[in-house]
mmCIF file of C-alpha atoms in Angstrom:
data_model
loop_
_atom_site.group_PDB
_atom_site.id
_atom_site.type_symbol
_atom_site.label_atom_id
_atom_site.label_comp_id
_atom_site.label_asym_id
_atom_site.label_seq_id
_atom_site.Cartn_x
_atom_site.Cartn_y
_atom_site.Cartn_z
ATOM 1 C CA ASP A 5 -100.731 -31.596 -94.405
ATOM 2 C CA VAL A 6 -99.100 -34.677 -92.978
ATOM 3 C CA PRO A 7 -98.585 -35.684 -89.353
ATOM 4 C CA ALA A 8 -94.872 -36.464 -89.477
ATOM 5 C CA PRO A 9 -91.802 -34.647 -90.847
ATOM 6 C CA LYS A 10 -89.481 -35.908 -93.519
ATOM 7 C CA GLN A 11 -87.929 -39.220 -93.308
ATOM 8 C CA ASP A 12 -91.535 -40.244 -92.983
ATOM 9 C CA PRO A 13 -92.835 -40.856 -96.529
ATOM 10 C CA ALA A 14 -96.354 -39.556 -95.812
ATOM 11 C CA GLY A 15 -95.863 -36.267 -97.664
ATOM 12 C CA ILE A 16 -94.566 -37.927 -100.810
ATOM 13 C CA LEU A 17 -97.259 -40.595 -100.738
ATOM 14 C CA ALA A 18 -100.018 -37.992 -100.199
ATOM 15 C CA ALA A 19 -98.765 -35.937 -103.165
ATOM 16 C CA MET A 20 -98.679 -39.030 -105.362
ATOM 17 C CA GLU A 21 -102.213 -39.925 -104.343
ATOM 18 C CA GLN A 22 -103.501 -36.401 -105.023
ATOM 19 C CA LEU A 23 -101.838 -36.454 -108.455
ATOM 20 C CA SER A 24 -103.071 -39.995 -109.153
ATOM 21 C CA ILE A 25 -99.587 -41.252 -110.013
ATOM 22 C CA ASP A 26 -97.926 -44.472 -108.984
ATOM 23 C CA SER A 27 -94.302 -43.616 -109.721
ATOM 24 C CA THR A 28 -92.134 -40.544 -109.528
ATOM 25 C CA LEU A 29 -88.772 -39.339 -108.340
ATOM 26 C CA TYR A 30 -88.177 -37.055 -105.407
ATOM 27 C CA VAL A 31 -85.561 -34.321 -105.516
ATOM 28 C CA GLY A 32 -84.232 -33.022 -102.219
ATOM 29 C CA ASP A 33 -80.997 -31.755 -100.759
ATOM 30 C CA THR A 34 -80.581 -33.707 -97.541
ATOM 31 C CA GLN A 35 -80.112 -37.252 -96.299
ATOM 32 C CA ALA A 36 -83.611 -36.982 -94.778
ATOM 33 C CA ASP A 37 -85.055 -36.251 -98.233
ATOM 34 C CA ALA A 38 -83.314 -39.318 -99.652
ATOM 35 C CA GLU A 39 -84.607 -41.504 -96.805
ATOM 36 C CA ALA A 40 -88.161 -40.202 -97.270
ATOM 37 C CA ALA A 41 -88.022 -41.033 -100.977
ATOM 38 C CA LYS A 42 -86.672 -44.513 -100.331
ATOM 39 C CA SER A 43 -89.342 -45.124 -97.688
ATOM 40 C CA ALA A 44 -92.011 -44.052 -100.187
ATOM 41 C CA GLY A 45 -90.634 -46.463 -102.759
ATOM 42 C CA VAL A 46 -89.600 -43.782 -105.269
ATOM 43 C CA ARG A 47 -86.285 -42.786 -106.814
ATOM 44 C CA ALA A 48 -84.300 -40.466 -104.553
ATOM 45 C CA VAL A 49 -82.362 -37.619 -106.185
ATOM 46 C CA VAL A 50 -80.138 -35.343 -104.107
ATOM 47 C CA ALA A 51 -79.453 -31.821 -105.420
ATOM 48 C CA LEU A 52 -75.849 -31.398 -104.385
ATOM 49 C CA TRP A 53 -75.794 -27.958 -106.055
ATOM 50 C CA ALA A 54 -78.056 -26.724 -103.250
ATOM 51 C CA ARG A 55 -75.435 -27.553 -100.617
ATOM 52 C CA ALA A 56 -72.314 -25.669 -99.606
ATOM 53 C CA PRO A 57 -69.339 -26.842 -101.704
ATOM 54 C CA ALA A 58 -67.603 -28.340 -98.659
ATOM 55 C CA ASP A 59 -70.686 -30.428 -97.851
ATOM 56 C CA ARG A 60 -71.229 -31.957 -101.295
ATOM 57 C CA ALA A 61 -68.671 -34.800 -101.332
ATOM 58 C CA PRO A 62 -69.451 -36.064 -97.804
ATOM 59 C CA LEU A 63 -73.196 -36.015 -98.521
ATOM 60 C CA ALA A 64 -72.761 -37.818 -101.848
ATOM 61 C CA ALA A 65 -70.586 -40.463 -100.190
ATOM 62 C CA SER A 66 -73.200 -41.114 -97.526
ATOM 63 C CA LEU A 67 -76.144 -41.755 -99.858
ATOM 64 C CA GLY A 68 -75.672 -45.259 -101.211
ATOM 65 C CA ASP A 69 -75.934 -46.645 -104.709
ATOM 66 C CA ASP A 70 -79.731 -46.357 -104.960
ATOM 67 C CA VAL A 71 -79.692 -42.538 -104.741
ATOM 68 C CA TRP A 72 -78.758 -40.232 -107.608
ATOM 69 C CA PRO A 73 -76.484 -37.447 -106.301
ATOM 70 C CA LEU A 74 -76.470 -34.701 -108.941
ATOM 71 C CA ALA A 75 -74.028 -31.810 -109.173
ATOM 72 C CA ALA A 76 -76.189 -29.536 -111.365
ATOM 73 C CA PRO A 77 -79.847 -29.280 -112.378
ATOM 74 C CA GLY A 78 -79.112 -30.270 -115.974
ATOM 75 C CA ALA A 79 -77.613 -33.534 -114.746
ATOM 76 C CA LEU A 80 -81.142 -34.766 -114.001
ATOM 77 C CA LEU A 81 -82.113 -34.507 -117.676
ATOM 78 C CA SER A 82 -78.929 -36.317 -118.668
ATOM 79 C CA ARG A 83 -79.627 -39.041 -116.141
ATOM 80 C CA LEU A 84 -83.201 -39.509 -117.319
ATOM 81 C CA PHE A 85 -82.729 -39.202 -121.063
ATOM 82 C CA GLY A 86 -79.071 -39.980 -121.657
#
C-alpha cells in the first residue's frame, strides 16, 4: 500500500525495496506509468499492444526518447537481448 497514485513513484520504489533490488524496468500502458517509472529512476516501457489501435501512435509520440514504446510483448525480449 502506498499513499499516492501513479505518477508518484512510491509503489515502484516500495516493490524494489521489498524485492531488495536496485534496478528494474517498469512496464505499463499509460503516460502516467511512464512518468512513475521515470520518477523512480527506472526504465519505462509502454505496452502499446494494450491500447486501442487508434491510441497507439499518439501515445508513442508523446513519450520521449527515454521510454521504450513496444508494439508487442516479444519486442521486450528483442530490446533487452537483441
